[in-house]
Every structure is written in structure tokens, then in C-alpha cells.
mmCIF file of C-alpha atoms in Angstrom:
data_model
loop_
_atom_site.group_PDB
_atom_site.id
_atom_site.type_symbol
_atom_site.label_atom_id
_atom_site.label_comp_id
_atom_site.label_asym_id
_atom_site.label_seq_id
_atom_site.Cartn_x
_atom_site.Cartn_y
_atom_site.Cartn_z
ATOM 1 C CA UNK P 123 60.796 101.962 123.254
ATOM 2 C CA UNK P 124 62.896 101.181 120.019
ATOM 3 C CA UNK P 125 65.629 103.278 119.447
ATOM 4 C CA UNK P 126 67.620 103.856 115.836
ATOM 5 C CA UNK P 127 70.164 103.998 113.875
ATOM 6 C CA UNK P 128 71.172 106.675 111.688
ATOM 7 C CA UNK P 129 71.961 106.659 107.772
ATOM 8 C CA UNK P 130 74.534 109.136 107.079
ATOM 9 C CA UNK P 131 75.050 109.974 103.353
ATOM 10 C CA UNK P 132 78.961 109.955 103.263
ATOM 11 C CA UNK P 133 78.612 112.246 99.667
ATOM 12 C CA UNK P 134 77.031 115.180 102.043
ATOM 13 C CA UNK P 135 78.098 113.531 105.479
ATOM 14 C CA UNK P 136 74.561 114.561 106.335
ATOM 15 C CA UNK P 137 71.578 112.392 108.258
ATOM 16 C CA UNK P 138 69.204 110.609 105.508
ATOM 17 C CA UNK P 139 67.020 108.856 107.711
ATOM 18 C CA UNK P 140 66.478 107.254 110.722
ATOM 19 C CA UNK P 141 66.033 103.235 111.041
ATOM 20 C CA UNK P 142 64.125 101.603 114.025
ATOM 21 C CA UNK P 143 66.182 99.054 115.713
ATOM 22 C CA UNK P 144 64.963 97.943 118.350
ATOM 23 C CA UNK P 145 65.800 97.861 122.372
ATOM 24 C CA UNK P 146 69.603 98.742 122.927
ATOM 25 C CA UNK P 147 71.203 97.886 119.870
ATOM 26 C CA UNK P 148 74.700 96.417 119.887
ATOM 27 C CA UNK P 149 76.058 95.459 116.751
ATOM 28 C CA UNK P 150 74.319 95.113 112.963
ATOM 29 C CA UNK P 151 75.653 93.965 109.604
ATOM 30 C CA UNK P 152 74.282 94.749 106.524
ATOM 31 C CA UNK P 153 72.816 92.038 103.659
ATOM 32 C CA UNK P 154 74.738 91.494 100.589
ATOM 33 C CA UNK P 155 71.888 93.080 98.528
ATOM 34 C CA UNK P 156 71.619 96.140 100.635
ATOM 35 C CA UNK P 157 68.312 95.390 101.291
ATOM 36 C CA UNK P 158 68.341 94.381 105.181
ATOM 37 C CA UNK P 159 69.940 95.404 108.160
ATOM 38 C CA UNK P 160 70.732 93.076 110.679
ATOM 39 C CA UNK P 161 70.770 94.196 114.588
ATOM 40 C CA UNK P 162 71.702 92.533 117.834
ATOM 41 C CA UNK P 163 69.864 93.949 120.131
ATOM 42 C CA UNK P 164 70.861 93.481 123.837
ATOM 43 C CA UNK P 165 68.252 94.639 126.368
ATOM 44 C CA UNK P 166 65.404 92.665 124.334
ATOM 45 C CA UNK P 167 67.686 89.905 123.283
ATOM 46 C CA UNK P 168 66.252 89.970 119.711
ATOM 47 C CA UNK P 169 68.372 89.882 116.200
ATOM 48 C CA UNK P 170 65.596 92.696 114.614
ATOM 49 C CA UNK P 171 65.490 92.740 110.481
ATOM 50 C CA UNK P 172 64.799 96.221 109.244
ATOM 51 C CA UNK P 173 64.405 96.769 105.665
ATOM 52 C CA UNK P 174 66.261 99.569 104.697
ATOM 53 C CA UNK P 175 64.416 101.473 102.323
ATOM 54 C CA UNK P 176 61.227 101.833 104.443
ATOM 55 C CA UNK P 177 62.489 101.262 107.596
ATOM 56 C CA UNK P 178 59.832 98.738 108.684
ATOM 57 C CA UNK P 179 61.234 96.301 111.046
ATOM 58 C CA UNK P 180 60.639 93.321 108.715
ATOM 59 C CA UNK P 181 61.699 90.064 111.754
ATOM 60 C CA UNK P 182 62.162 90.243 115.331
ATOM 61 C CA UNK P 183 63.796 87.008 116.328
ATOM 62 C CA UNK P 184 64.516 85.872 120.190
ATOM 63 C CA UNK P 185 68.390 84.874 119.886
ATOM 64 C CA UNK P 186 69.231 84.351 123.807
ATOM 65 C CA UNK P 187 70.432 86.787 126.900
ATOM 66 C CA UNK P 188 72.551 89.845 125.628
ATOM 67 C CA UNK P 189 73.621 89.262 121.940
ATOM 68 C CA UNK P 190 76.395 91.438 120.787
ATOM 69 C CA UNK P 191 77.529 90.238 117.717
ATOM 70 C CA UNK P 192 76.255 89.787 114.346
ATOM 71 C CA UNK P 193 78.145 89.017 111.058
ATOM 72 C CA UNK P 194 76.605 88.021 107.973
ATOM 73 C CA UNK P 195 78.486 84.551 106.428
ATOM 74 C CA UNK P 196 80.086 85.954 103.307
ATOM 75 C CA UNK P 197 77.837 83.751 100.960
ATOM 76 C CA UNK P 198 74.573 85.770 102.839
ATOM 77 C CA UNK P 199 73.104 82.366 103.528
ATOM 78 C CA UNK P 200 73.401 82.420 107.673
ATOM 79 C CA UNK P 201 73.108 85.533 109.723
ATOM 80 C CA UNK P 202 75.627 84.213 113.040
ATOM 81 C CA UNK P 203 74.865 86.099 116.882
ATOM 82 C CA UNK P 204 76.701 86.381 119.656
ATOM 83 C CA UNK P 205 75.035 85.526 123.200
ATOM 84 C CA UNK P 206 77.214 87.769 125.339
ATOM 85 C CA UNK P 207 75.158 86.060 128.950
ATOM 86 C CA UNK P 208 74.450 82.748 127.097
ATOM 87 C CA UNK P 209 77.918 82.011 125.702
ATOM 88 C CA UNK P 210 76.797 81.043 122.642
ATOM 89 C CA UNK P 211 75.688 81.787 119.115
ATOM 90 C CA UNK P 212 72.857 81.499 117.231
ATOM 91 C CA UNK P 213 72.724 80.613 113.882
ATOM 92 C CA UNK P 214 70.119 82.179 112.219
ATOM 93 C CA UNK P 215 68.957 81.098 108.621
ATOM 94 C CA UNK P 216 68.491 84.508 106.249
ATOM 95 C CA UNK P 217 65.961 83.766 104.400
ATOM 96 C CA UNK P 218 63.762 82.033 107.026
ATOM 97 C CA UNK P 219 65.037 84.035 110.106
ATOM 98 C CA UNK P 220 64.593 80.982 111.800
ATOM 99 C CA UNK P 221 67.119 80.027 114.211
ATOM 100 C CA UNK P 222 68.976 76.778 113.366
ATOM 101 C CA UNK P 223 71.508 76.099 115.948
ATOM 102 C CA UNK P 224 72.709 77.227 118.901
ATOM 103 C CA UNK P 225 76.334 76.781 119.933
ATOM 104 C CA UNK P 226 78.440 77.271 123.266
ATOM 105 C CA UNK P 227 81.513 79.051 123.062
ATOM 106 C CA UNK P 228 83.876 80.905 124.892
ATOM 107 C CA UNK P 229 83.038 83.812 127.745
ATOM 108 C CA UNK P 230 80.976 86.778 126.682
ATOM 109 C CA UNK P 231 81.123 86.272 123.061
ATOM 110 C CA UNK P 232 81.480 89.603 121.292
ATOM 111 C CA UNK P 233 82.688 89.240 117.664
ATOM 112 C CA UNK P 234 82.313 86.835 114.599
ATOM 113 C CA UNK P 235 84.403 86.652 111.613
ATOM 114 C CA UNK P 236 84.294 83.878 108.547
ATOM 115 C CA UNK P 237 86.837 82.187 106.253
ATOM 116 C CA UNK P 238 86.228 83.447 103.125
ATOM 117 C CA UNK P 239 84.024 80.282 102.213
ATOM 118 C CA UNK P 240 81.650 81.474 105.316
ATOM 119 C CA UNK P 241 81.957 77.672 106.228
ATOM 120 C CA UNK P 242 84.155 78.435 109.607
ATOM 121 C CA UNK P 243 83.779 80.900 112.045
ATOM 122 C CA UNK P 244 85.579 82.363 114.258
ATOM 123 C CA UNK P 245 84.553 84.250 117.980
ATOM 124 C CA UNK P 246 86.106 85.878 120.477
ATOM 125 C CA UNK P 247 85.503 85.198 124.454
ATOM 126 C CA UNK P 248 86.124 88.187 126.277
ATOM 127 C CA UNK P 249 85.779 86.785 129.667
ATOM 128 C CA UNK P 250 87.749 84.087 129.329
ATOM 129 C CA UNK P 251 90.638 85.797 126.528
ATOM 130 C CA UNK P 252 89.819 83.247 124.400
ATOM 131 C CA UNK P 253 88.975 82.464 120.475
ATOM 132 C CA UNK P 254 86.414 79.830 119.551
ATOM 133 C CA UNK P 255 85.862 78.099 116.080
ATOM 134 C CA UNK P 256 82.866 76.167 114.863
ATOM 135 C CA UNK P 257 81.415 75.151 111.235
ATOM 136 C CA UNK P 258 78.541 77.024 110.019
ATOM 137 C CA UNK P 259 75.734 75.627 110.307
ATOM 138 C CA UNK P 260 76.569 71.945 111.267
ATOM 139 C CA UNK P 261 78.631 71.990 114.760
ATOM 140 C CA UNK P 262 77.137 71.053 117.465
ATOM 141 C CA UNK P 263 79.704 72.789 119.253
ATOM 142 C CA UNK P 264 82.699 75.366 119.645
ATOM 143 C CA UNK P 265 86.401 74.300 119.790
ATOM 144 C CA UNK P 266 88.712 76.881 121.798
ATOM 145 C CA UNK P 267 91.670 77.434 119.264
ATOM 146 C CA UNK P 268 93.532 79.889 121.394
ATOM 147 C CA UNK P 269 93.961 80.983 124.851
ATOM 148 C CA UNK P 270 95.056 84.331 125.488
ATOM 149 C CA UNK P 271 96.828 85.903 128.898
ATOM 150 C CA UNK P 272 93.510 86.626 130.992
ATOM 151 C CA UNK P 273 94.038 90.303 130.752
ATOM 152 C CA UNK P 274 94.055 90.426 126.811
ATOM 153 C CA UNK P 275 89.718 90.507 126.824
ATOM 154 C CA UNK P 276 89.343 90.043 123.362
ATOM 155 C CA UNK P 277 86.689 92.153 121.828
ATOM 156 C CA UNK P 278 86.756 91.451 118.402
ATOM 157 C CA UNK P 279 87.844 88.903 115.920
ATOM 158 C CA UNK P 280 89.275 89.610 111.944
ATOM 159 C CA UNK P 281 89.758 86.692 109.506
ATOM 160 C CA UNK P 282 93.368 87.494 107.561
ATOM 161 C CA UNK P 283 93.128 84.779 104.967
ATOM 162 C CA UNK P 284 96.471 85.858 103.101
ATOM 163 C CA UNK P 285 98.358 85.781 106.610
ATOM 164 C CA UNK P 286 96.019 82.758 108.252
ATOM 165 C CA UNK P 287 94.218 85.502 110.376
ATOM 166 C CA UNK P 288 94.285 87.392 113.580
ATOM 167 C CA UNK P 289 93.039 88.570 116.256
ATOM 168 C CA UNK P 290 92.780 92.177 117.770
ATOM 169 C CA UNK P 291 92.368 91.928 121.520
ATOM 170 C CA UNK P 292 92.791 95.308 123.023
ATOM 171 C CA UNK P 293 95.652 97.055 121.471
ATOM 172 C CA UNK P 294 97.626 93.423 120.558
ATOM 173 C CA UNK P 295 97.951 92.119 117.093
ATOM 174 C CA UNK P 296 97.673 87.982 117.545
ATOM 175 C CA UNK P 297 98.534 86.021 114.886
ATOM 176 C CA UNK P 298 97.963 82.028 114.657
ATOM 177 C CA UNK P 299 101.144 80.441 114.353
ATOM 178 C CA UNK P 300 102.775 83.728 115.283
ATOM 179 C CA UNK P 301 102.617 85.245 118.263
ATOM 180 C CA UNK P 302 101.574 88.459 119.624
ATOM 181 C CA UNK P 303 102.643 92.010 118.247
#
């Protein structure tokens, strides 16, 4: 049975409406328009499309075991999902909703994040405490660009373009060509 996610007006801070999402959803991004939102969702291991302003699940599409993830390149031309079982991502073209590639990468992916020209990306392996980059959409596969200590488990990953970017991995601050904080 789908479940949903809630759209909170943050004028009244009161519930608008309720938007199917599909079977355990993780994480979702919203498209550039407004239009779409964009859902991993784990137990069915589906990206689902919902358009917002009916709330008709517009695209269901199979994206391997357990995805996570899901960022929206910043020029809205690929939709990117993490395979948390797979190790992978999937990239996903948004205006097909076909997928295009699928890439290995670190441990458990759990979190995307783009240079500002959407062209790289970079993930973060929590089981193996480690960050991944690949092109988007030509790799053919993930390069690890840093190893963490194995206790770090990082769960997300935050492009800094003025400071070269960082990562937050439980409570640390990582910085490339710094060091942690």
C-alpha cells in the first residue's frame, strides 16, 4: 500500500494535501518547475514521479535494491538515485524517466550532490566511509575521492563550491584539501 507525503503550507504551518508516494519512501527532490516530485522509494525499489498539483503518480521507474537518494542535477536534465543494496546509481533521464546508466560506487550509497554545472557528482558510501565522484551522464564508473576513518559512516554529501566542498559525515565537517573539523 502507498504511503505519502505531506504538503505543509509554511504561511499557516498547516497540512494542504497529501501526495502518494509510493512503498517506503526515502528521500525526494523537487523539479525546478515545481511541477514534479521525485521519490526514492526503498521497499519497492522504484524512483515514483508524482505531479504535484493532482497528486497522480505520473512514473514509477524500477531503479535497483533499496534506493535512498535522489537529487535533481541543477540544470533539471538528470534525476541521479542512490542504490543503497546495489551500490550504485541510476541515472535517470527527466523528461523520459528512462534510466540511462547505472554506476557502482561506494558502500550503501545514501546522498548525491552536484557541482554547480550538474556535470559531476558527488556520493557518499556509508559502509565503507567513503565519497565517490562520477560525470553525469557519461561515466561508466565511480572514482573513490576520499576515504574516511571507518567509523565516520557518511550519510550525506554537500557541494561547497566557494570553499571546494565538503562533506558532513556524522557530526564532522570534511573538507577536500583540508581536513576534518
Amino acid at each position: 500500500m502507498p504511503t505519502v507525503i505531506a504538503v505543509i503550507d509554511t504561511t499557516t504551518l498547516k497540512l494542504s494535501k497529501l501526495l502518494k508516494s509510493g512503498s517506503d519512501p526515502e528521500q525526494f527532490d523537487i523539479s525546478h518547475d515545481g511541477k514534479q516530485l521525485f521519490i526514492a522509494n526503498e521497499d519497492s525499489g522504484t524512483l515514483t514521479v508524482v505531479n504535484i498539483s493532482t497528486g497522480a503518480i505520473d512514473k514509477s521507474v524500477p531503479v535497483g535494491k533499496e534506493p535512498e537518494g535522489v537529487r535533481l542535477t541543477p540544470d533539471g536534465r538528470w534525476i541521479v538515485v542512490t542504490s543503497e543494496e546495489g551500490n550504485s546509481i541510476y541515472v535517470v533521464d527527466s523528461h523520459s524517466f528512462k534510466v540511462v546508466k547505472s554506476v557502482s560506487v561506494g558502500k550503501r550509497p545514501r546522498d548525491v550532490a552536484f557541482t554547480p554545472d550538474g556535470k559531476t557528482a558527488y556520493i557518499s558510501g556509508e559502509f565503507d566511509s567513503s565519497v565517490y565522484t562520477t560525470t553525469i551522464p557519461e561515466a561508466a564508473s565511480g572514482t573513490r575521492v576520499l576515504q574516511l576513518r571507518k567509523e565516520a559512516r557518511p550519510m550525506g554529501v554537500i557541494f561547497d563550491a566557494p570553499h571546494n566542498g565538503y562533506l558532513s559525515a556524522r557530526g564532522a565537517a570534511v573538507r577536500s584539501g583540508g581536513g576534518a573539523r
